[in-house]
Amino acid sequence: MPKIEVLSPAGDFEKLKIALLYGADAVYFGGQQFSLRANAKNFSLEEIKQATHFAHQLGKRVYVTVNIVFHESDLQGLKEYLKALDEIGIDAIIASDIVVLRASKEINAQYELHLSTQSSVLNVGAAKFYQNLGVTRIVLAREAGKEDIKKIKEATGLELECFIHGAMCTSISGRCVLSNYCTNRDANRGGCAQICRWMFDTELSDTPFSMTSKDLNMIPYIKEMIDIGVNSFKVEGRMRGIYYIATVILTYRHLVDKIKNNTLTESEVHYSLDILNRCANRESTPQFFEKLPTNKEQYYLGRDEVSNQDFLGLVKSYDPEKKLVMIEERNIFRLGDTVEFFGPKVETFSLTLSKIYDEEGNPLEVANHPGMLVQIPVSKELHEFDMMRLKVFDKQDYV
């Protein structure tokens, strides 16, 4: 079996660290120039250097997005920026514009050239065109179906990267002008206002109209995607929080590893689906892989996107002698709640909270101030960056 990569977004250094610790083989992020997620924190060149060093120490990879569609005024400083990235030693750039591919060749860059999903590659001809420009990996359009993927892989032998989880574009990837038209914010230069998620009043109905796509979730098809030649499994979400990143990456990490070891069971697939459907505020579906989406894959007449409050706390430290874990509280919890601890080095386990102490050791009945530090007696060893969530599902029920 070829090497399979779990690829995570990283909106800032904390998210990058969480992604890599929770099982991502590589991360992608934008710099402060030429990146489509203009509203993300993004990385300065110095931060890119630090991120690359951190990832490489773990034997993992970093990809920097240089994926805007360039107008003439955007070209200033491009080559200098690409040279700086090359000197830092990043592993690849993700580009959509031919000008970036050519500029990278002109400076003899050592990083790999990955083609962004913004280029909307859906056929063999397009894939070969970019292959001739030096691209070694194509991030296929989110709209690519199973047969598209198979044909492109067989005809080119290129590395193929596919989105497996996260938000979808209502338009074909990289072809939306709604944001520019409605708000004068250019989606293809990093300013997407997400018009497709707005609610519209119409004269035909009292019910607001929506054209929002449900999120992508490829849990049931990961093995089939591996079998047809997908090399990299990409999670969307540079604007998402650390709980989302940790939950999604750890879930796909476990699935990919079990597929490679031929130990994945149907019960684990169903459990994983429930866990992932719980950690986001939109419903999810496989979208285009097997068939064209229908009205069941979108919200047409309103939707309810209420964020859950399952993420209760982040582990800061563990005292093995006192068997106390220090938690940074994120959402309210109280005595009597049943919670779960999970992390990259711990088997998920549950606990009913019988005691809670503040930082000085005073007993509490409730932790209700985000950011406060509390201590909880836990017999099993935990580690920094493990997480505590509300227990909603019992894995034993899936066996």
Tab-separated table of C-alpha atoms in Angstrom:
chain	number	residue	atom	x	y	z
A	1	MET	CA	0.000	0.000	0.000
A	2	PRO	CA	1.409	3.452	-0.905
A	3	LYS	CA	1.995	5.999	1.837
A	4	ILE	CA	-1.292	7.599	2.840
A	5	GLU	CA	-1.256	11.134	4.220
A	6	VAL	CA	-3.697	12.733	6.639
A	7	LEU	CA	-3.495	16.470	5.915
A	8	SER	CA	-4.751	19.073	8.362
A	9	PRO	CA	-5.452	22.797	8.186
A	10	ALA	CA	-3.528	25.053	10.545
A	11	GLY	CA	-4.960	28.531	11.057
A	12	ASP	CA	-2.301	29.472	13.612
A	13	PHE	CA	0.620	27.907	15.462
A	14	GLU	CA	-1.525	26.425	18.246
A	15	LYS	CA	-3.746	24.664	15.688
A	16	LEU	CA	-0.667	23.485	13.802
A	17	LYS	CA	0.746	21.937	16.959
A	18	ILE	CA	-2.577	20.271	17.827
A	19	ALA	CA	-2.949	18.894	14.286
A	20	LEU	CA	0.515	17.344	14.217
A	21	LEU	CA	0.280	15.940	17.739
A	22	TYR	CA	-3.143	14.426	17.009
A	23	GLY	CA	-1.919	12.479	14.014
A	24	ALA	CA	-1.676	14.668	10.921
A	25	ASP	CA	1.185	13.695	8.614
A	26	ALA	CA	1.268	17.210	7.170
A	27	VAL	CA	-0.329	20.615	7.636
A	28	TYR	CA	-1.246	23.392	5.243
A	29	PHE	CA	-1.558	27.075	6.029
A	30	GLY	CA	-1.322	30.474	4.446
A	31	GLY	CA	1.266	33.160	4.768
A	32	GLN	CA	0.344	36.789	5.170
A	33	GLN	CA	0.527	37.243	1.387
A	34	PHE	CA	-1.127	35.531	-1.589
A	35	SER	CA	-3.390	33.237	0.471
A	36	LEU	CA	-7.133	32.700	0.064
A	37	ARG	CA	-8.009	32.639	3.766
A	38	ALA	CA	-7.406	36.339	4.342
A	39	ASN	CA	-9.489	36.272	7.537
A	40	ALA	CA	-7.413	33.520	9.127
A	41	LYS	CA	-4.551	34.539	11.401
A	42	ASN	CA	-1.997	33.317	8.855
A	43	PHE	CA	1.765	33.079	9.314
A	44	SER	CA	4.565	35.589	8.963
A	45	LEU	CA	7.763	34.350	7.329
A	46	GLU	CA	9.343	33.957	10.751
A	47	GLU	CA	6.340	31.943	11.943
A	48	ILE	CA	6.520	29.785	8.788
A	49	LYS	CA	10.160	29.111	9.646
A	50	GLN	CA	9.224	28.092	13.202
A	51	ALA	CA	6.322	25.954	11.979
A	52	THR	CA	8.519	24.173	9.434
A	53	HIS	CA	11.166	23.465	12.053
A	54	PHE	CA	8.563	22.111	14.490
A	55	ALA	CA	6.977	19.848	11.850
A	56	HIS	CA	10.285	18.565	10.514
A	57	GLN	CA	11.416	17.662	14.027
A	58	LEU	CA	8.412	15.322	14.130
A	59	GLY	CA	9.167	13.942	10.678
A	60	LYS	CA	6.136	15.726	9.212
A	61	ARG	CA	5.544	18.134	6.348
A	62	VAL	CA	4.289	21.672	5.753
A	63	TYR	CA	2.549	23.105	2.699
A	64	VAL	CA	2.045	26.838	2.216
A	65	THR	CA	-0.897	28.129	0.208
A	66	VAL	CA	-0.035	30.651	-2.508
A	67	ASN	CA	-3.392	30.147	-4.127
A	68	ILE	CA	-5.060	33.440	-4.963
A	69	VAL	CA	-5.949	34.243	-8.566
A	70	PHE	CA	-3.458	36.979	-9.405
A	71	HIS	CA	-4.392	40.347	-10.831
A	72	GLU	CA	-1.510	42.415	-12.184
A	73	SER	CA	-1.332	44.442	-8.987
A	74	ASP	CA	-0.925	41.258	-6.914
A	75	LEU	CA	2.332	40.197	-8.573
A	76	GLN	CA	4.574	42.631	-6.742
A	77	GLY	CA	6.896	40.747	-4.406
A	78	LEU	CA	5.811	37.278	-5.546
A	79	LYS	CA	9.249	35.959	-6.559
A	80	GLU	CA	10.872	37.343	-3.426
A	81	TYR	CA	8.215	35.624	-1.319
A	82	LEU	CA	8.686	32.308	-3.118
A	83	LYS	CA	12.460	32.540	-2.654
A	84	ALA	CA	11.963	33.140	1.067
A	85	LEU	CA	9.712	30.077	1.333
A	86	ASP	CA	12.273	27.991	-0.521
A	87	GLU	CA	15.069	29.133	1.793
A	88	ILE	CA	12.959	28.214	4.824
A	89	GLY	CA	12.696	24.676	3.469
A	90	ILE	CA	8.936	24.175	3.242
A	91	ASP	CA	7.894	20.946	1.573
A	92	ALA	CA	5.440	22.325	-0.999
A	93	ILE	CA	3.372	25.275	-2.082
A	94	ILE	CA	-0.280	24.947	-3.050
A	95	ALA	CA	-0.897	27.189	-6.063
A	96	SER	CA	-3.760	27.797	-8.468
A	97	ASP	CA	-2.314	30.370	-10.874
A	98	ILE	CA	0.113	29.403	-13.632
A	99	VAL	CA	2.188	32.492	-12.858
A	100	VAL	CA	3.136	30.960	-9.488
A	101	LEU	CA	4.111	27.634	-11.056
A	102	ARG	CA	6.321	29.363	-13.608
A	103	ALA	CA	7.865	31.707	-11.049
A	104	SER	CA	8.766	28.718	-8.879
A	105	LYS	CA	10.564	27.117	-11.816
A	106	GLU	CA	12.378	30.351	-12.653
A	107	ILE	CA	13.862	30.580	-9.149
A	108	ASN	CA	14.728	26.824	-9.178
A	109	ALA	CA	12.683	26.230	-6.044
A	110	GLN	CA	13.254	22.906	-4.305
A	111	TYR	CA	9.762	22.657	-2.841
A	112	GLU	CA	7.099	20.567	-4.564
A	113	LEU	CA	4.353	22.133	-6.656
A	114	HIS	CA	0.852	21.133	-5.575
A	115	LEU	CA	-2.093	22.380	-7.599
A	116	SER	CA	-4.879	23.959	-5.565
A	117	THR	CA	-8.486	22.815	-5.678
A	118	GLN	CA	-9.154	26.369	-6.919
A	119	SER	CA	-8.047	25.172	-10.347
A	120	SER	CA	-11.045	22.795	-10.364
A	121	VAL	CA	-9.316	19.817	-12.004
A	122	LEU	CA	-11.948	17.227	-12.913
A	123	ASN	CA	-10.507	15.528	-16.009
A	124	VAL	CA	-7.403	13.868	-17.433
A	125	GLY	CA	-6.652	16.654	-19.926
A	126	ALA	CA	-6.454	19.318	-17.237
A	127	ALA	CA	-4.369	17.049	-15.000
A	128	LYS	CA	-1.839	16.395	-17.778
A	129	PHE	CA	-1.663	20.095	-18.617
A	130	TYR	CA	-0.566	20.954	-15.073
A	131	GLN	CA	1.683	17.890	-14.891
A	132	ASN	CA	3.607	19.317	-17.850
A	133	LEU	CA	4.082	22.519	-15.846
A	134	GLY	CA	5.878	20.607	-13.093
A	135	VAL	CA	2.994	19.872	-10.736
A	136	THR	CA	3.560	16.642	-8.786
A	137	ARG	CA	0.294	16.615	-6.858
A	138	ILE	CA	-3.206	17.780	-7.722
A	139	VAL	CA	-5.763	18.749	-5.125
A	140	LEU	CA	-8.826	17.665	-7.057
A	141	ALA	CA	-11.964	19.754	-7.168
A	142	ARG	CA	-14.384	18.867	-4.400
A	143	GLU	CA	-16.807	17.932	-7.171
A	144	ALA	CA	-14.653	15.022	-8.390
A	145	GLY	CA	-16.498	11.711	-8.392
A	146	LYS	CA	-15.069	8.227	-8.004
A	147	GLU	CA	-14.715	7.628	-11.747
A	148	ASP	CA	-13.017	11.016	-12.251
A	149	ILE	CA	-10.446	10.146	-9.600
A	150	LYS	CA	-9.752	6.694	-11.032
A	151	LYS	CA	-9.262	7.958	-14.586
A	152	ILE	CA	-6.947	10.807	-13.569
A	153	LYS	CA	-4.833	8.474	-11.427
A	154	GLU	CA	-4.549	5.815	-14.138
A	155	ALA	CA	-3.704	8.323	-16.881
A	156	THR	CA	-1.162	10.476	-15.014
A	157	GLY	CA	0.231	8.602	-11.993
A	158	LEU	CA	0.212	11.938	-10.163
A	159	GLU	CA	-0.206	12.163	-6.431
A	160	LEU	CA	-3.863	12.950	-5.788
A	161	GLU	CA	-5.152	14.879	-2.818
A	162	CYS	CA	-8.872	14.924	-2.022
A	163	PHE	CA	-10.917	16.812	0.526
A	164	ILE	CA	-12.587	14.379	2.900
A	165	HIS	CA	-14.107	16.598	5.575
A	166	GLY	CA	-15.374	20.123	6.081
A	167	ALA	CA	-17.174	22.895	4.289
A	168	MET	CA	-18.211	22.726	0.645
A	169	CYS	CA	-18.507	25.498	-1.921
A	170	THR	CA	-21.987	25.908	-3.366
A	171	SER	CA	-20.315	26.897	-6.617
A	172	ILE	CA	-17.701	24.729	-8.338
A	173	SER	CA	-14.451	25.133	-6.407
A	174	GLY	CA	-12.604	28.239	-7.547
A	175	ARG	CA	-15.379	29.552	-9.781
A	176	CYS	CA	-17.514	31.641	-7.415
A	177	VAL	CA	-18.105	35.360	-8.016
A	178	LEU	CA	-21.056	35.827	-5.641
A	179	SER	CA	-18.939	37.425	-2.933
A	180	ASN	CA	-17.421	39.910	-5.376
A	181	TYR	CA	-20.801	40.732	-6.862
A	182	CYS	CA	-22.659	41.185	-3.564
A	183	THR	CA	-20.003	42.725	-1.313
A	184	ASN	CA	-17.070	43.679	-3.552
A	185	ARG	CA	-14.959	41.150	-1.637
A	186	ASP	CA	-13.093	38.914	-4.069
A	187	ALA	CA	-13.420	35.231	-3.124
A	188	ASN	CA	-10.580	34.337	-5.469
A	189	ARG	CA	-8.198	36.734	-3.747
A	190	GLY	CA	-8.990	35.747	-0.171
A	191	GLY	CA	-12.046	37.850	0.625
A	192	CYS	CA	-14.951	35.385	0.421
A	193	ALA	CA	-17.977	36.703	2.340
A	194	GLN	CA	-19.703	33.292	2.117
A	195	ILE	CA	-22.785	34.615	0.359
A	196	CYS	CA	-23.936	31.017	-0.154
A	197	ARG	CA	-24.540	30.802	3.596
A	198	TRP	CA	-26.804	33.848	3.706
A	199	MET	CA	-30.561	33.562	4.135
A	200	PHE	CA	-32.573	35.285	1.384
A	201	ASP	CA	-36.124	36.627	1.559
A	202	THR	CA	-38.279	35.949	-1.510
A	203	GLU	CA	-41.644	37.167	-2.691
A	204	LEU	CA	-42.794	33.591	-3.274
A	205	SER	CA	-42.634	32.357	0.311
A	206	ASP	CA	-42.454	33.483	3.917
A	207	THR	CA	-39.707	30.912	4.447
A	208	PRO	CA	-36.204	32.302	3.829
A	209	PHE	CA	-34.368	30.701	0.921
A	210	SER	CA	-30.941	29.104	1.443
A	211	MET	CA	-28.529	27.440	-0.971
A	212	THR	CA	-25.992	26.250	1.576
A	213	SER	CA	-24.253	22.947	0.976
A	214	LYS	CA	-24.051	20.532	3.838
A	215	ASP	CA	-20.523	19.698	4.949
A	216	LEU	CA	-18.413	16.965	3.410
A	217	ASN	CA	-17.838	13.729	5.333
A	218	MET	CA	-16.108	10.815	3.608
A	219	ILE	CA	-15.851	8.387	6.533
A	220	PRO	CA	-17.698	5.542	4.714
A	221	TYR	CA	-15.470	5.769	1.615
A	222	ILE	CA	-11.914	6.136	2.919
A	223	LYS	CA	-10.895	2.564	2.085
A	224	GLU	CA	-12.354	2.838	-1.406
A	225	MET	CA	-10.512	6.127	-1.951
A	226	ILE	CA	-7.247	4.474	-0.923
A	227	ASP	CA	-7.939	1.588	-3.310
A	228	ILE	CA	-8.440	3.903	-6.305
A	229	GLY	CA	-5.230	5.820	-5.679
A	230	VAL	CA	-5.878	8.818	-3.424
A	231	ASN	CA	-2.634	9.680	-1.624
A	232	SER	CA	-3.588	12.558	0.649
A	233	PHE	CA	-6.768	12.993	2.672
A	234	LYS	CA	-7.393	16.661	3.276
A	235	VAL	CA	-9.475	18.230	6.027
A	236	GLU	CA	-10.898	21.710	5.434
A	237	GLY	CA	-10.992	24.281	8.212
A	238	ARG	CA	-8.255	26.864	8.773
A	239	MET	CA	-10.862	28.962	10.609
A	240	ARG	CA	-11.965	26.092	12.870
A	241	GLY	CA	-11.001	25.716	16.547
A	242	ILE	CA	-8.620	23.278	18.214
A	243	TYR	CA	-11.375	20.921	19.396
A	244	TYR	CA	-12.637	20.467	15.854
A	245	ILE	CA	-9.107	19.937	14.514
A	246	ALA	CA	-8.213	17.447	17.251
A	247	THR	CA	-11.437	15.451	16.939
A	248	VAL	CA	-11.447	15.245	13.146
A	249	ILE	CA	-7.742	14.522	12.680
A	250	LEU	CA	-7.602	11.904	15.431
A	251	THR	CA	-10.688	10.165	14.021
A	252	TYR	CA	-9.318	9.963	10.479
A	253	ARG	CA	-5.878	8.987	11.781
A	254	HIS	CA	-7.384	5.984	13.563
A	255	LEU	CA	-9.474	5.034	10.535
A	256	VAL	CA	-6.570	5.194	8.085
A	257	ASP	CA	-4.337	3.181	10.413
A	258	LYS	CA	-6.992	0.505	10.898
A	259	ILE	CA	-7.574	0.304	7.135
A	260	LYS	CA	-3.835	-0.139	6.579
A	261	ASN	CA	-3.766	-2.882	9.231
A	262	ASN	CA	-6.985	-4.428	7.899
A	263	THR	CA	-8.646	-4.136	11.332
A	264	LEU	CA	-11.402	-1.581	10.672
A	265	THR	CA	-14.886	-2.740	11.722
A	266	GLU	CA	-18.349	-1.462	10.770
A	267	SER	CA	-19.029	-0.547	14.385
A	268	GLU	CA	-15.969	1.740	14.429
A	269	VAL	CA	-17.149	3.417	11.225
A	270	HIS	CA	-20.570	4.144	12.742
A	271	TYR	CA	-19.039	5.413	15.975
A	272	SER	CA	-16.669	7.682	14.029
A	273	LEU	CA	-19.555	9.088	12.009
A	274	ASP	CA	-21.465	10.007	15.149
A	275	ILE	CA	-18.412	11.608	16.772
A	276	LEU	CA	-17.663	13.748	13.704
A	277	ASN	CA	-21.272	14.713	13.101
A	278	ARG	CA	-21.413	15.951	16.676
A	279	CYS	CA	-18.338	18.202	16.611
A	280	ALA	CA	-19.527	20.526	13.806
A	281	ASN	CA	-22.627	22.684	13.539
A	282	ARG	CA	-23.754	21.562	10.078
A	283	GLU	CA	-24.933	18.201	8.838
A	284	SER	CA	-22.481	16.272	6.675
A	285	THR	CA	-22.659	13.898	3.716
A	286	PRO	CA	-20.304	12.309	1.122
A	287	GLN	CA	-21.510	14.777	-1.548
A	288	PHE	CA	-20.132	14.028	-5.076
A	289	PHE	CA	-18.170	10.784	-4.636
A	290	GLU	CA	-20.885	8.299	-5.622
A	291	LYS	CA	-23.393	10.533	-7.403
A	292	LEU	CA	-24.431	14.103	-8.048
A	293	PRO	CA	-25.827	15.739	-4.890
A	294	THR	CA	-29.576	16.186	-4.539
A	295	ASN	CA	-31.675	18.449	-2.342
A	296	LYS	CA	-30.759	16.112	0.532
A	297	GLU	CA	-27.140	17.298	0.355
A	298	GLN	CA	-28.044	20.993	0.743
A	299	TYR	CA	-30.116	23.280	2.917
A	300	TYR	CA	-32.692	24.924	0.683
A	301	LEU	CA	-35.347	26.238	3.058
A	302	GLY	CA	-33.600	27.242	6.228
A	303	ARG	CA	-31.277	25.459	8.610
A	304	ASP	CA	-30.313	25.268	12.253
A	305	GLU	CA	-26.584	25.699	12.925
A	306	VAL	CA	-26.309	25.672	16.694
A	307	SER	CA	-22.770	25.052	17.907
A	308	ASN	CA	-22.606	22.389	20.605
A	309	GLN	CA	-20.703	22.922	23.817
A	310	ASP	CA	-19.158	19.464	24.088
A	311	PHE	CA	-15.586	20.759	24.389
A	312	LEU	CA	-15.188	21.194	28.135
A	313	GLY	CA	-11.489	21.643	28.713
A	314	LEU	CA	-7.892	21.398	27.584
A	315	VAL	CA	-5.390	19.437	29.669
A	316	LYS	CA	-2.542	21.665	30.835
A	317	SER	CA	-0.707	19.205	33.092
A	318	TYR	CA	-1.041	15.980	35.085
A	319	ASP	CA	0.351	15.207	38.522
A	320	PRO	CA	0.963	11.418	38.656
A	321	GLU	CA	1.577	11.433	42.429
A	322	LYS	CA	-1.615	13.265	43.370
A	323	LYS	CA	-3.442	11.856	40.318
A	324	LEU	CA	-4.819	15.302	39.547
A	325	VAL	CA	-5.262	16.772	36.102
A	326	MET	CA	-5.149	20.528	35.549
A	327	ILE	CA	-7.826	21.612	33.071
A	328	GLU	CA	-8.275	24.924	31.280
A	329	GLU	CA	-12.064	25.225	31.154
A	330	ARG	CA	-13.711	25.962	27.767
A	331	ASN	CA	-17.409	25.248	28.444
A	332	ILE	CA	-19.388	24.839	31.650
A	333	PHE	CA	-19.259	21.552	33.570
A	334	ARG	CA	-20.290	20.571	37.090
A	335	LEU	CA	-20.263	17.806	39.666
A	336	GLY	CA	-22.139	14.757	38.432
A	337	ASP	CA	-21.403	15.328	34.737
A	338	THR	CA	-20.077	12.348	32.810
A	339	VAL	CA	-17.158	13.396	30.630
A	340	GLU	CA	-14.649	11.801	28.271
A	341	PHE	CA	-10.916	12.327	27.980
A	342	PHE	CA	-9.229	11.763	24.627
A	343	GLY	CA	-5.886	12.509	23.057
A	344	PRO	CA	-3.166	11.199	20.749
A	345	LYS	CA	-1.505	9.079	23.452
A	346	VAL	CA	-4.503	8.005	25.502
A	347	GLU	CA	-7.296	5.514	24.897
A	348	THR	CA	-10.575	7.451	25.184
A	349	PHE	CA	-12.162	6.882	28.607
A	350	SER	CA	-15.074	8.304	30.545
A	351	LEU	CA	-15.392	9.648	34.084
A	352	THR	CA	-18.249	10.946	36.239
A	353	LEU	CA	-17.049	14.081	38.001
A	354	SER	CA	-17.212	13.538	41.757
A	355	LYS	CA	-14.774	16.312	42.735
A	356	ILE	CA	-13.637	19.575	41.188
A	357	TYR	CA	-11.088	21.943	42.722
A	358	ASP	CA	-9.954	25.409	41.780
A	359	GLU	CA	-6.296	26.190	41.116
A	360	GLU	CA	-5.604	26.578	44.872
A	361	GLY	CA	-7.330	23.319	45.790
A	362	ASN	CA	-10.647	24.731	47.005
A	363	PRO	CA	-13.672	22.538	46.185
A	364	LEU	CA	-16.062	23.686	43.463
A	365	GLU	CA	-19.498	22.557	42.378
A	366	VAL	CA	-19.266	24.032	38.899
A	367	ALA	CA	-16.618	25.346	36.480
A	368	ASN	CA	-18.310	28.167	34.647
A	369	HIS	CA	-15.664	30.719	33.684
A	370	PRO	CA	-13.991	30.044	30.289
A	371	GLY	CA	-10.239	30.001	30.711
A	372	MET	CA	-10.264	29.219	34.435
A	373	LEU	CA	-7.924	26.508	35.684
A	374	VAL	CA	-9.459	23.662	37.656
A	375	GLN	CA	-8.181	20.367	39.033
A	376	ILE	CA	-9.955	17.024	38.733
A	377	PRO	CA	-8.980	13.666	40.267
A	378	VAL	CA	-8.228	11.222	37.412
A	379	SER	CA	-6.574	7.852	37.977
A	380	LYS	CA	-5.359	7.385	34.388
A	381	GLU	CA	-2.358	9.352	33.190
A	382	LEU	CA	-3.085	12.285	30.881
A	383	HIS	CA	-0.830	14.601	28.895
A	384	GLU	CA	-0.646	18.236	27.912
A	385	PHE	CA	-3.015	18.946	24.967
A	386	ASP	CA	-5.333	16.025	25.758
A	387	MET	CA	-8.943	17.197	25.852
A	388	MET	CA	-12.074	16.714	27.924
A	389	ARG	CA	-15.517	16.631	26.309
A	390	LEU	CA	-19.063	15.865	27.333
A	391	LYS	CA	-19.804	12.166	26.972
A	392	VAL	CA	-22.583	11.756	24.411
A	393	PHE	CA	-21.865	8.342	22.856
A	394	ASP	CA	-20.777	5.107	24.497
A	395	LYS	CA	-18.422	3.172	22.229
A	396	GLN	CA	-19.572	-0.080	23.801
A	397	ASP	CA	-23.015	0.480	22.291
A	398	TYR	CA	-21.472	0.140	18.797
A	399	VAL	CA	-19.881	-3.259	19.328
